[in-house]
Coordinates of C-alpha atoms (C1' of nucleotides) in Angstrom, one line a residue:
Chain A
X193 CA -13.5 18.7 3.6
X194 CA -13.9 18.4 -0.2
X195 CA -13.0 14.5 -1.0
X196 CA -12.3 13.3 -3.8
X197 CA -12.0 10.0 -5.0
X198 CA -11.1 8.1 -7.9
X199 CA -14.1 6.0 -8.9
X200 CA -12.9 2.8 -11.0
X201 CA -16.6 2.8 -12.5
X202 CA -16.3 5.8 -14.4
X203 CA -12.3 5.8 -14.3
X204 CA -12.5 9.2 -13.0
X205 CA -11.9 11.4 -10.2
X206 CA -15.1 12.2 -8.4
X207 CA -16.1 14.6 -5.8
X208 CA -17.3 12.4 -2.7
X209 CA -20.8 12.6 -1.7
X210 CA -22.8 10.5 0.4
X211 CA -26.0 8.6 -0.5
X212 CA -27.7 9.5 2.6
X213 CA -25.8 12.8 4.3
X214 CA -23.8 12.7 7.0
X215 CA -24.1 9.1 6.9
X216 CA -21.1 7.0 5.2
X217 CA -21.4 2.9 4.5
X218 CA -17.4 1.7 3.6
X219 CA -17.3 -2.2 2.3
X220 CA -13.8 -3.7 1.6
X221 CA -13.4 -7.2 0.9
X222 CA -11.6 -8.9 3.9
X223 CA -9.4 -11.9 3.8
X224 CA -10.2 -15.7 2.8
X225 CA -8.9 -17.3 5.7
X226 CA -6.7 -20.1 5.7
X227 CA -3.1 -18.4 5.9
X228 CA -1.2 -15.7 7.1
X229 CA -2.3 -12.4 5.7
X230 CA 0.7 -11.2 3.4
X231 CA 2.0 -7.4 2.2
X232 CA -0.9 -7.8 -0.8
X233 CA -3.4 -8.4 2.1
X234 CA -2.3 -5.6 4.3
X235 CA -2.2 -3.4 1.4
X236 CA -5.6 -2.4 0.8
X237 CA -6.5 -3.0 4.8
X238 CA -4.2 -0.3 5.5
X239 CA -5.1 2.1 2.7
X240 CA -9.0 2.3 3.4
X241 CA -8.1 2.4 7.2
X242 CA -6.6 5.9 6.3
X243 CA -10.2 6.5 4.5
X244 CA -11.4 5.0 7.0
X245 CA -10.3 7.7 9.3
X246 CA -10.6 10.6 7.1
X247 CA -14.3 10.0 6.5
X248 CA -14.7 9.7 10.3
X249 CA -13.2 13.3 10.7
X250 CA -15.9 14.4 8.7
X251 CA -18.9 12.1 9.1
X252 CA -20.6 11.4 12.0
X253 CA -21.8 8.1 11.1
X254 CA -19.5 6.2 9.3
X255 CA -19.6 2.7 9.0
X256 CA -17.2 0.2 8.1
X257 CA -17.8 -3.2 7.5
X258 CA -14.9 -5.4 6.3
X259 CA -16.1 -9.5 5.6
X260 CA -14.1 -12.8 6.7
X261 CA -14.6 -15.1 4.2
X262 CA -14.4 -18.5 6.3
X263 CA -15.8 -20.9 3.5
X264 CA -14.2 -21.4 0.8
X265 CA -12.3 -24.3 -1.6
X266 CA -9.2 -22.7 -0.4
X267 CA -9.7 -23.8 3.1
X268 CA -11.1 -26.7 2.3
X269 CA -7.9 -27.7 0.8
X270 CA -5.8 -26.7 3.6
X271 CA -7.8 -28.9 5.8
X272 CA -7.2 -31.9 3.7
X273 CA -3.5 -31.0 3.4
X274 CA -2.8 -30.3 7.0
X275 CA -5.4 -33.0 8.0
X276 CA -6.7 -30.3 10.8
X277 CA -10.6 -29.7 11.1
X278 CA -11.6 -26.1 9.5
X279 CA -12.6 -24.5 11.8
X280 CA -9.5 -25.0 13.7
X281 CA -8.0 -23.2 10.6
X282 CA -10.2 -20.6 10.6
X283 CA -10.1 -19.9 13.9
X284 CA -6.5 -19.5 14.4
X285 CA -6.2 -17.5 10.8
X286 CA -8.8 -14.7 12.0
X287 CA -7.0 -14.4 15.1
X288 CA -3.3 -13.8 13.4
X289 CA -5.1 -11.7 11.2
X290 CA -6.3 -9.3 13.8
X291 CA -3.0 -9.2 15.6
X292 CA -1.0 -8.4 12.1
X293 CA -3.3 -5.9 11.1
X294 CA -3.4 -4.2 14.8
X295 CA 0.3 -4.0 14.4
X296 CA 0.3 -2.1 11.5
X297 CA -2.4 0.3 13.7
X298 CA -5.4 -0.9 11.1
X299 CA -8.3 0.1 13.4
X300 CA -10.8 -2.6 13.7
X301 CA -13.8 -2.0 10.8
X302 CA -17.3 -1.2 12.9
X303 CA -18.8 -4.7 11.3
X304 CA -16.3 -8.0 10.6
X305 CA -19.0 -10.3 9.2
X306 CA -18.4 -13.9 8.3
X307 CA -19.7 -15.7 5.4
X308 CA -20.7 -18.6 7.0
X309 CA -22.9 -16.4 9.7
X310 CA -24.9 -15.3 6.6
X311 CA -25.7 -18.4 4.8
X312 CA -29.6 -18.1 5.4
X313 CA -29.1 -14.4 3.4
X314 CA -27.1 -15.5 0.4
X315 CA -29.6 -18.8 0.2
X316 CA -32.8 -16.4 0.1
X317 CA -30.7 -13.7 -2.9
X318 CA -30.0 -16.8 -4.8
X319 CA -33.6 -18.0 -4.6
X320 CA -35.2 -14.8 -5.5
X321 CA -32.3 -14.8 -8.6
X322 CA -33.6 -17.9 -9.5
X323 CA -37.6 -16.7 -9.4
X324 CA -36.8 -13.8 -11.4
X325 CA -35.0 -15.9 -14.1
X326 CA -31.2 -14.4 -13.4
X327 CA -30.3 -17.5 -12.4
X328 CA -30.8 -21.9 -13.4
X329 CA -29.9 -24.8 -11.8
X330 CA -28.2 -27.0 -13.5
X331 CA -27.1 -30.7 -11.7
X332 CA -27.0 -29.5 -8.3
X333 CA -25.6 -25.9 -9.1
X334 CA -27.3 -22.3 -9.4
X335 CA -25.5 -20.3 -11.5
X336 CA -26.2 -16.8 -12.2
X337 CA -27.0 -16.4 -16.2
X338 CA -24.4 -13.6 -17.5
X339 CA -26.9 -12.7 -20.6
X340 CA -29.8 -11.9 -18.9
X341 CA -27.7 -8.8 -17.5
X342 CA -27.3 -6.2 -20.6
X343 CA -25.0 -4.1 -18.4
X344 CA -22.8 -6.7 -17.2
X345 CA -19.4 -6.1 -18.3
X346 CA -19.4 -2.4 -17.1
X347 CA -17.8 -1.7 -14.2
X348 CA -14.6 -3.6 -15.4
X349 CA -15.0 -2.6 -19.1
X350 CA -14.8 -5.6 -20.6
X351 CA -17.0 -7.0 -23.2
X352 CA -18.4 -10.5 -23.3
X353 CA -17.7 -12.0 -26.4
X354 CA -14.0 -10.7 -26.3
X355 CA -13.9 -12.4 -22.9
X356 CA -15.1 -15.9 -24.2
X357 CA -12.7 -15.2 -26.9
X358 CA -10.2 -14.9 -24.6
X359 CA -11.1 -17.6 -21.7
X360 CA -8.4 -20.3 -21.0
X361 CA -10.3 -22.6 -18.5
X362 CA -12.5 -25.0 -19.5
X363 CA -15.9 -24.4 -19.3
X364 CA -18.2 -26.5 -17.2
X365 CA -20.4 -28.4 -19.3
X366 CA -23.5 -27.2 -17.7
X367 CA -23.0 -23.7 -18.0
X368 CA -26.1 -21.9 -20.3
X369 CA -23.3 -19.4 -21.0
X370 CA -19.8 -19.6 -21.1
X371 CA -19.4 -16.6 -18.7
X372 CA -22.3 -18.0 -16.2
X373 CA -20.8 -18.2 -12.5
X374 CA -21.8 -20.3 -9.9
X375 CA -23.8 -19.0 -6.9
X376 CA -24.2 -22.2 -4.9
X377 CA -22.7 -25.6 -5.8
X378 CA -23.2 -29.4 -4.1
X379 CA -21.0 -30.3 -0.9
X380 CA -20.3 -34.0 -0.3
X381 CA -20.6 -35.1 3.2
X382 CA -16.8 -34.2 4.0
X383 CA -17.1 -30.5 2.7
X384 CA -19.0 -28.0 4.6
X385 CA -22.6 -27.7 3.3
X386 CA -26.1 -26.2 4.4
X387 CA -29.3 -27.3 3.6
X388 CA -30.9 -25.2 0.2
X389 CA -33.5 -25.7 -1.8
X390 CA -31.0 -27.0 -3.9
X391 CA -30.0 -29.7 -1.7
X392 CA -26.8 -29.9 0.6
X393 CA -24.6 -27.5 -0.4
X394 CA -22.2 -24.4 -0.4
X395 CA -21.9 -20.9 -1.9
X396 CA -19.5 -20.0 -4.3
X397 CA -17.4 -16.9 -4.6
X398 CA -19.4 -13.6 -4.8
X399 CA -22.3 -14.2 -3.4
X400 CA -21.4 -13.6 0.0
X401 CA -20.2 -9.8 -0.5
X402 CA -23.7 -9.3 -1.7
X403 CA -25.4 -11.3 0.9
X404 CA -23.1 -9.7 3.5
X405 CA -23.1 -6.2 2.5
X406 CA -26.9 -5.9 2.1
X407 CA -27.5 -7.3 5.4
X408 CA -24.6 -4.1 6.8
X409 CA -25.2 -1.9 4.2
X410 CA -28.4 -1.8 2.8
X411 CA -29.2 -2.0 -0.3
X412 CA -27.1 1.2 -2.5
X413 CA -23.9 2.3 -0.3
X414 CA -21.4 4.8 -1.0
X415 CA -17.7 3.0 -1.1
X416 CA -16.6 -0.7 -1.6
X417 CA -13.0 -1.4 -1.5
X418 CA -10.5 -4.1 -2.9
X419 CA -7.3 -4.8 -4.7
X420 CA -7.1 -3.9 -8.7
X421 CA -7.2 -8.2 -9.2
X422 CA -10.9 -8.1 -7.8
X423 CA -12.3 -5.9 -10.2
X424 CA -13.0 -9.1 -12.5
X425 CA -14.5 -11.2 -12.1
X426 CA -15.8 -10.3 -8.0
X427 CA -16.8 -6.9 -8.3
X428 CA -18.6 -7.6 -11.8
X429 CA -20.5 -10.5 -10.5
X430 CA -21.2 -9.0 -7.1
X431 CA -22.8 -6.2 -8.9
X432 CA -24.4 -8.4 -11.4
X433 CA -25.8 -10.3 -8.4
X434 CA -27.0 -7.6 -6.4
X435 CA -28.3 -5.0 -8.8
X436 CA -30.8 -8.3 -10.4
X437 CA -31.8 -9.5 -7.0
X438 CA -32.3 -5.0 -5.8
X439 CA -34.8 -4.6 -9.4
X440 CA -31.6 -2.7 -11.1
X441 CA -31.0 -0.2 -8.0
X442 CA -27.2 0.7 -7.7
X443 CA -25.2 -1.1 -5.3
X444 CA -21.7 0.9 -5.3
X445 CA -21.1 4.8 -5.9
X446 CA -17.7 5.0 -5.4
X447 CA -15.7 1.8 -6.2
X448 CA -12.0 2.3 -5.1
X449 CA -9.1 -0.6 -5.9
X450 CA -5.7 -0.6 -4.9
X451 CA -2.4 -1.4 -7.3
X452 CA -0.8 -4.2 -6.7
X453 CA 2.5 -5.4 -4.3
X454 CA 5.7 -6.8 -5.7
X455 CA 8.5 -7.8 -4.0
X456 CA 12.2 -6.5 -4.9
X457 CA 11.0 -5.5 -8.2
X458 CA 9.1 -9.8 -8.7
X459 CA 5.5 -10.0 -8.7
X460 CA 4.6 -11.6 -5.1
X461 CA 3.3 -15.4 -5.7
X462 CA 3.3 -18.4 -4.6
X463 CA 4.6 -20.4 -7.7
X464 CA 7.7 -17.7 -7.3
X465 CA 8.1 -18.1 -3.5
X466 CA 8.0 -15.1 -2.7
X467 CA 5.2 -14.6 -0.5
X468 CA 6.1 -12.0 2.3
X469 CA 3.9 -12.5 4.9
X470 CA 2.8 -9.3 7.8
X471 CA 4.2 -11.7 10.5
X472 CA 7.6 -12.4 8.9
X473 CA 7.8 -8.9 8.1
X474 CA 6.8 -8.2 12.1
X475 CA 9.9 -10.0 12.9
X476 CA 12.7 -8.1 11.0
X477 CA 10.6 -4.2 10.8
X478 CA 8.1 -2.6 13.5
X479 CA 4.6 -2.1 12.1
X480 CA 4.8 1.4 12.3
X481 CA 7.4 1.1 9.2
X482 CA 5.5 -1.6 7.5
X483 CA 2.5 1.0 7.1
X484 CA 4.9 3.6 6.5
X485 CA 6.3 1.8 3.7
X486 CA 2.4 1.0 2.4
X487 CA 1.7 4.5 2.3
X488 CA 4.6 6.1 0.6
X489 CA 3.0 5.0 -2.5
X490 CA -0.3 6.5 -3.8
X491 CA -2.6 3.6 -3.1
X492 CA -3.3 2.9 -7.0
X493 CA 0.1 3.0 -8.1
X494 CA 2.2 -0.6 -8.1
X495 CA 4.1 -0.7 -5.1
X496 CA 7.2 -2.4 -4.8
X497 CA 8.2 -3.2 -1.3
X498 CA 12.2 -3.4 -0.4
X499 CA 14.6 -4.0 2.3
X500 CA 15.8 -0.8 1.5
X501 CA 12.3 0.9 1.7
X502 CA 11.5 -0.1 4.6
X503 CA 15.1 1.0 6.0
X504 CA 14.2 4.7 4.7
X505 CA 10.4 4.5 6.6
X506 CA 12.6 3.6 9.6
X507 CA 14.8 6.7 9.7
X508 CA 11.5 8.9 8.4
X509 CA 9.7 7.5 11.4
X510 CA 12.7 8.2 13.8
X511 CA 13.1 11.5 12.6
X512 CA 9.9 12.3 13.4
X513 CA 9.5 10.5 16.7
X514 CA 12.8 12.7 17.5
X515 CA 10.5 15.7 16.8
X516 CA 6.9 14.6 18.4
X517 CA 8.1 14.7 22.2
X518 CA 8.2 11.7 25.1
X519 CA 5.0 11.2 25.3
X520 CA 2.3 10.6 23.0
X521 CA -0.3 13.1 23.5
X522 CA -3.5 14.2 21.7
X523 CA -2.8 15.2 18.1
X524 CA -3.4 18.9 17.7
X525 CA -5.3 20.2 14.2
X526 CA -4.1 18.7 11.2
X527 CA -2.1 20.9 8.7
X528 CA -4.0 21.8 5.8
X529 CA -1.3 20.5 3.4
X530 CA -1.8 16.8 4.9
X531 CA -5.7 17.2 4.9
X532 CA -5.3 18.6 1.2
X533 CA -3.2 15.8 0.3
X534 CA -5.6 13.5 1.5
X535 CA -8.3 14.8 0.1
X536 CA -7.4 14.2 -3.1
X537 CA -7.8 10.6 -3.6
X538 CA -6.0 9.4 -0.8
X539 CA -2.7 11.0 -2.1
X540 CA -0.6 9.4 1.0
X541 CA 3.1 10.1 -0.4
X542 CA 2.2 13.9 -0.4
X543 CA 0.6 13.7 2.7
X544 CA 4.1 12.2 3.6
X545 CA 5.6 15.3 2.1
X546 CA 4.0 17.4 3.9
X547 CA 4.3 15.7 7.1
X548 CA 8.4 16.5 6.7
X549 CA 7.6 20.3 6.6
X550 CA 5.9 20.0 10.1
X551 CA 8.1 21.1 13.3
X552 CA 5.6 21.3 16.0
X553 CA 4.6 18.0 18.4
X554 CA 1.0 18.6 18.1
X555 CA 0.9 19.2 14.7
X556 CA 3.2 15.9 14.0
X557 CA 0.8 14.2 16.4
X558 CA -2.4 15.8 14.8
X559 CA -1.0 14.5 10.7
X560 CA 0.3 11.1 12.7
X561 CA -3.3 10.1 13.8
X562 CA -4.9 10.6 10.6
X563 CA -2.5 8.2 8.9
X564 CA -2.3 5.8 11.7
X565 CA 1.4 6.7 12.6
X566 CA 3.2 8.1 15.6
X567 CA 1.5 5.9 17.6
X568 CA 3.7 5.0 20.6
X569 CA 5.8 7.0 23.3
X570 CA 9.4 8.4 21.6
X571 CA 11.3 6.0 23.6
X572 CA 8.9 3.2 22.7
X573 CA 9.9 3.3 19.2
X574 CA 13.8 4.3 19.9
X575 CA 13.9 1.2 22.6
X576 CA 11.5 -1.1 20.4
X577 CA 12.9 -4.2 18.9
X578 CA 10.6 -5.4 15.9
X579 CA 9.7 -8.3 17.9
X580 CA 9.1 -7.0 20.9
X581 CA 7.0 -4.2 19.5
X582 CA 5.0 -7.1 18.2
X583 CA 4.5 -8.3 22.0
X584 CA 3.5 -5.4 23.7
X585 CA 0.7 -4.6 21.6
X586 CA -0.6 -8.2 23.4
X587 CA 0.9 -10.3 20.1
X588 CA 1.1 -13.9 20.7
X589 CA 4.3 -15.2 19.5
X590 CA 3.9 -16.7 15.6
X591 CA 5.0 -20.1 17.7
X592 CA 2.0 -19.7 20.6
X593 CA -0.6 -19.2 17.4
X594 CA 0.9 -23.1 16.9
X595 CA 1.2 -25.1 14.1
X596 CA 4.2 -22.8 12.4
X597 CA 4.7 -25.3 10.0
X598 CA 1.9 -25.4 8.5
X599 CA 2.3 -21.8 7.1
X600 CA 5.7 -23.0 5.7
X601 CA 6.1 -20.8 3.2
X602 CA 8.9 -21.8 1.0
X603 CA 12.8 -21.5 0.8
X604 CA 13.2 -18.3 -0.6
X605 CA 10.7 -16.6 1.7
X606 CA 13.2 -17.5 4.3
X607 CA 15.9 -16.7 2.6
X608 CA 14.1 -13.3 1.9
X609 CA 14.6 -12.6 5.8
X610 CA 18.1 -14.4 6.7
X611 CA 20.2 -11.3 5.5
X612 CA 18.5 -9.4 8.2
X613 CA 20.3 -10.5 11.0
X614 CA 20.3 -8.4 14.1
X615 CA 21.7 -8.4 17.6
X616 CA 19.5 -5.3 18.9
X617 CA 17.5 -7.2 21.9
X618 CA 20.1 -9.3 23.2
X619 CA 20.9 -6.9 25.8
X620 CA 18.2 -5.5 28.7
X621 CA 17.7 -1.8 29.3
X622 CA 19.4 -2.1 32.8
X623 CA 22.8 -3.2 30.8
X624 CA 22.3 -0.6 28.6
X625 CA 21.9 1.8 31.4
X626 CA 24.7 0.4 33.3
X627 CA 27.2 0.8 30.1
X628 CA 26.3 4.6 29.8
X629 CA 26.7 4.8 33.5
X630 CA 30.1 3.9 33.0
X631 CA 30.8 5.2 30.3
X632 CA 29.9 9.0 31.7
X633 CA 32.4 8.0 34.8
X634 CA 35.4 7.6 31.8
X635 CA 34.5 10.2 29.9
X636 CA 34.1 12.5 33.1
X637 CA 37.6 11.1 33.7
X638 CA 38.5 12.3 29.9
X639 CA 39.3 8.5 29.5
X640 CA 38.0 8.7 26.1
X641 CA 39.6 4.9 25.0
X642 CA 37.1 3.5 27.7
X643 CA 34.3 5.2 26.6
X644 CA 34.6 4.7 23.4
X645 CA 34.9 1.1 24.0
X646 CA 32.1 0.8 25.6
X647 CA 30.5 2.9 22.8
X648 CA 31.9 0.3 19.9
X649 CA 30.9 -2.4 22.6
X650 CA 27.2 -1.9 22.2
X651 CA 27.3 -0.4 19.0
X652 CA 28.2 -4.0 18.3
X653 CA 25.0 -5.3 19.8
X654 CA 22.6 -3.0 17.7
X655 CA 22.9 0.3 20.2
X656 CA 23.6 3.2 19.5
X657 CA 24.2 5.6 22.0
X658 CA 24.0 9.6 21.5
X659 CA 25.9 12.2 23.6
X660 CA 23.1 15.0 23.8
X661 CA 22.8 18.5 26.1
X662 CA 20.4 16.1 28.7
X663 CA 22.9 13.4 28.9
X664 CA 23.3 10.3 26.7
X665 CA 20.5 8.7 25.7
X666 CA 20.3 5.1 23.7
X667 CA 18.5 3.7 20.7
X668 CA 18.2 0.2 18.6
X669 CA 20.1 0.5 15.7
X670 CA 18.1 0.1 12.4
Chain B
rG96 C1' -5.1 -12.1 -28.9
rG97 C1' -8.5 -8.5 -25.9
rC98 C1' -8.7 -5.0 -22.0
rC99 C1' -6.1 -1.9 -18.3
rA100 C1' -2.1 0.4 -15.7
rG101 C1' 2.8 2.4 -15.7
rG102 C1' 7.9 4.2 -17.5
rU103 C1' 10.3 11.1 -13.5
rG104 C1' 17.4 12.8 -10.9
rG105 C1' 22.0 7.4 -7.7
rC106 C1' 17.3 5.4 -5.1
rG107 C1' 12.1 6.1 -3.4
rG108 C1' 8.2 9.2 -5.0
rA109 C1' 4.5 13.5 -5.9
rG110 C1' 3.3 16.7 -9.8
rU111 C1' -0.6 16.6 -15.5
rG112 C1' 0.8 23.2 -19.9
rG113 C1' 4.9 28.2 -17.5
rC114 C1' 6.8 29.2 -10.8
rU115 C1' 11.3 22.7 -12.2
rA116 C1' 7.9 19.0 -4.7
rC117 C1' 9.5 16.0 -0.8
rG118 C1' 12.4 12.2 1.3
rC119 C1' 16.7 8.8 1.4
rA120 C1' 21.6 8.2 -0.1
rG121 C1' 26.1 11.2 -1.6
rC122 C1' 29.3 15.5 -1.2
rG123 C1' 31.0 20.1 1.5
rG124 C1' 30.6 22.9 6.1
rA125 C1' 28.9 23.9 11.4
rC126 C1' 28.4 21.5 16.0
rU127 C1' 31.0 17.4 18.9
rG128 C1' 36.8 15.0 23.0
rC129 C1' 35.3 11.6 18.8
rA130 C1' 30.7 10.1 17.2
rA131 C1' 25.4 10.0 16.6
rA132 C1' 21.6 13.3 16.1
rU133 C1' 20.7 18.2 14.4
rC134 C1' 21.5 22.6 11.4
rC135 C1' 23.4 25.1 6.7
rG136 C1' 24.9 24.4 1.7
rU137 C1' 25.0 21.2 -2.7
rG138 C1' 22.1 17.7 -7.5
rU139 C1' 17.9 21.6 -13.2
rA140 C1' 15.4 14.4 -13.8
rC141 C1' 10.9 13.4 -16.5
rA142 C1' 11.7 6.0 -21.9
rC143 C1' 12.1 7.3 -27.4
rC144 C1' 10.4 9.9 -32.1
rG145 C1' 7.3 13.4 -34.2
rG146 C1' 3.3 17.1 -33.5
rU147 C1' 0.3 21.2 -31.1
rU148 C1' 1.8 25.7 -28.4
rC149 C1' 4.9 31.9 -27.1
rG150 C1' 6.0 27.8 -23.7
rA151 C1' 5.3 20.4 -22.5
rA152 C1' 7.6 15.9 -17.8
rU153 C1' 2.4 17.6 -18.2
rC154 C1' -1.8 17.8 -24.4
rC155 C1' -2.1 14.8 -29.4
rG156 C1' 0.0 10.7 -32.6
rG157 C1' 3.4 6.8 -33.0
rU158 C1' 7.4 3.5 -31.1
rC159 C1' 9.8 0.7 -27.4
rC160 C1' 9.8 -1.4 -22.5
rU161 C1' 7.5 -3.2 -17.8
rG162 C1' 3.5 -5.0 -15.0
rG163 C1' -1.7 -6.6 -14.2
rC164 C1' -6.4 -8.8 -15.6
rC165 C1' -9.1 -12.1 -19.1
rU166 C1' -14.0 -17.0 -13.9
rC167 C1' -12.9 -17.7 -7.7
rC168 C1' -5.0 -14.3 -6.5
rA169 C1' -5.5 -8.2 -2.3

RNA sequence: GGCCAGGUGGCGGAGUGGCUACGCAGCGGACUGCAAAUCCGUGUACACCGGUUCGAAUCCGGUCCUGGCCUCCA
């Protein structure tokens, strides 16, 4: 295997080599959690889950850590708002989260850590900031002092007094330096807070990534993960943090960042309503096409996501699953083309290509389990309703989780999903079976206007039924 | 305003100097009681204008357009 990898540091593509060898530390920043994840969370989860298990082809020792970040204003907010304690939130958030991103066959990361179980860590990095004169305090906040970092600025390439230039919030009165950040900040009894030198308080932003992948990482690893809007200003201060409190060691060698998600051609936001979330999207598609869809486009690239594109990873996916054989078996070797593909940064919509010139089960198998697809039995898939693929991977229903309302996520969301009406479900596999029972009888009988009727009949109820040399055999229509 | 991406056939989407992917849709055919599925055939695209070159979608310059970031949004 000869990775390369598109390093956002140096803006170049870069063989991949490992600090230590054979060994492999992976970071990717995880999900604040006080909602449903949506397509621009899934997004990067399910692009380094495919690094994820390249690098494990070839490393022995690969570790993945992926954080939780359970404190944060966010959720604080959405406590007030729904009037629910946080950790009721948080709870409930983490474990949607796991069940959306095991449907879309994400494996779980080796480490998940939470912020809040590493408070001790990020208090004892601020500290020795503060001793080595990185950081001030300044009425009951530390905040890390931009300035006395020369090289701060690089890994996003943007210079500091352009950025001042440029700033359009309001700059805390407090602050040494316009670009100063805050590392820990006062908590009033009703917030979370933890005792500090400082007082009572709670961290801000960054910190925790630095705190967290120290304690899982050590001190330089090889790849840290996130979406391109992270860049600035987390990744800048995370290494700004890290690389003051480490006496100027590295923290990153390869930093990788997805593109972003829009939605029929609208960038995805709440002031537009347009939030799709993985659970909404559970409903109407089966995961399997969901990560199809996120992988079609090279991981950097923008990716618009559409109705229409997730139709067309349907019919890829059944094409194939008509290919792979009943039963899902151990993947044979992996074609070079697919390995190739991958190999070169991740480049998932050729892999796709050459996926299409594979005829063999095994191989299809072999290409499916690197990129977390072909997953199921053939007539899982072809007997599979979106919904009830989300309940036999052990789903709770969106309703169980409780509280649906309080993800209410806006008209047109809704209205996003209303057009995709569909009867497949309504009917049990013994009616099915019983139809195409009856159906042979006519058609033995060379009463083709009963058959056919019966044909239309369920046709009509999303199933499809296909006359092959082993007898008639059903599908969901998609 | 600064910085950074991107504009490829009806659609999606690779490719970064010559060999013009791949998929979906469409069209024609085979197969089928009819379908579906499958198979065969079928489409010479690279925003615009210059330049470099024997040769450019691919390199250089310029123009237009779209999107992102610019202090807590993946």
């Amino acid at each position: 295997m000869s990775l390369v990898l598109y390093n956002t540091a140096t803006r170049r593509k870069e063989p991949f080599v490992p600090f230590v060898p054979g060994r492999v530390g992976m970071y990717v920043c995880g999900p604040t959690v006080y909602d449903y994840a949506h397509l621009g969370n899934a997004r990067p989860v399910v692009v380094f889950d495919v690094l994820y298990r390249l690098l494990k082809r070839t490393y022995a020792n690969v570790t993945y850590v992926r954080n939780i970040t359970d404190v944060d204003d966010k959720i604080n907010a959405a406590a007030t708002a729904r009037g629910e304690p946080i950790a009721a939130i948080t709870a409930r958030t983490i474990a949607a989260f796991h069940e959306d991103m095991a449907a879309l066959n994400a494996l779980p990361p080796d480490v998940e850590p939470r912020a809040t179980q590493h408070i001790a860590e990020m208090i004892a990095m601020i500290e020795r900031l503060v001793a080595s004169g990185h950081a001030y305090v300044a009425e009951g906040h530390v905040l890390f002092h931009v300035p006395s970092l020369p090289t701060y600025g690089a890994l996003s390439g943007r210079d500091r007094r352009a950025m001042v230039a440029g700033a359009r919030v309001e700059v805390a009165p407090f602050k040494r330096d316009p670009a100063d950040f805050v590392l820990w900040k006062p908590s009033s009894l009703d917030l979370p807070g933890w005792e500090s030198p400082w007082g009572r308080g709670r961290p801000g932003w960054h910190i925790e990534c630095s705190a967290m992948s120290e304690a899982h990482l050590g001190i330089t690893f090889d790849i840290h993960g996130g979406g391109r809007d992270l860049i600035f200003p987390h990744h800048e201060n995370e290494v700004a943090q890290s690389t003051c409190v480490h006496g100027g060691a590295p923290l990153v060698r390869y930093w990788l960042h997805n593109g972003f998600v829009t939605v029929e051609g609208e960038k995805m936001a709440k002031s537009v309503g347009n939030i799709v979330t993985v659970r909404a999207l559970l409903g109407e598609f089966r995961g399997e096409a969901i990560r199809l869809a996120l992988l079609s486009t090279h991981y950097r690239q923008p990716l618009d996501f559409t109705r229409e594109g997730l139709r067309e990873a349907e019919r890829t996916l059944d094409r194939w699953y008509r290919l792979v054989g009943p039963r899902r078996a151990p993947g044979g070797r992996v074609a070079d083309g697919v390995l190739a593909a991958l190999d070169d940064d991740l480049n998932t919509p050729l892999a796709v290509a050459e996926l299409h010139k594979l005829e063999e089960p095994a191989a299809l198998r072999g290409a499916g389990d690197l990129l977390g697809l072909l997953q199921q039995d053939r007539d899982a898939w072809f007997h599979s309703t979106p919904r009830q693929s989300f309940s036999t991977t052990g789903i709770a229903s969106a309703e169980a989780v409780g509280h649906p309302g309080a993800y209410q996520t806006g008209a047109p969301d809704q209205d996003y999903f209303a057009e995709g009406t569909s009867m497949a479900g309504s009917l049990s596999e013994s009616v099915i079976n019983e139809r195409i029972q009856q159906r042979e009888t006519a058609r033995k009988a060379r009463d083709y206007t009963t058959s056919d009727s019966i044909r239309a009949q369920l046709l009509a109820r999303g199933i499809v039924l296909e006359d092959g040399p082993q007898g008639t055999t059903w599908r969901r229509a998609t």
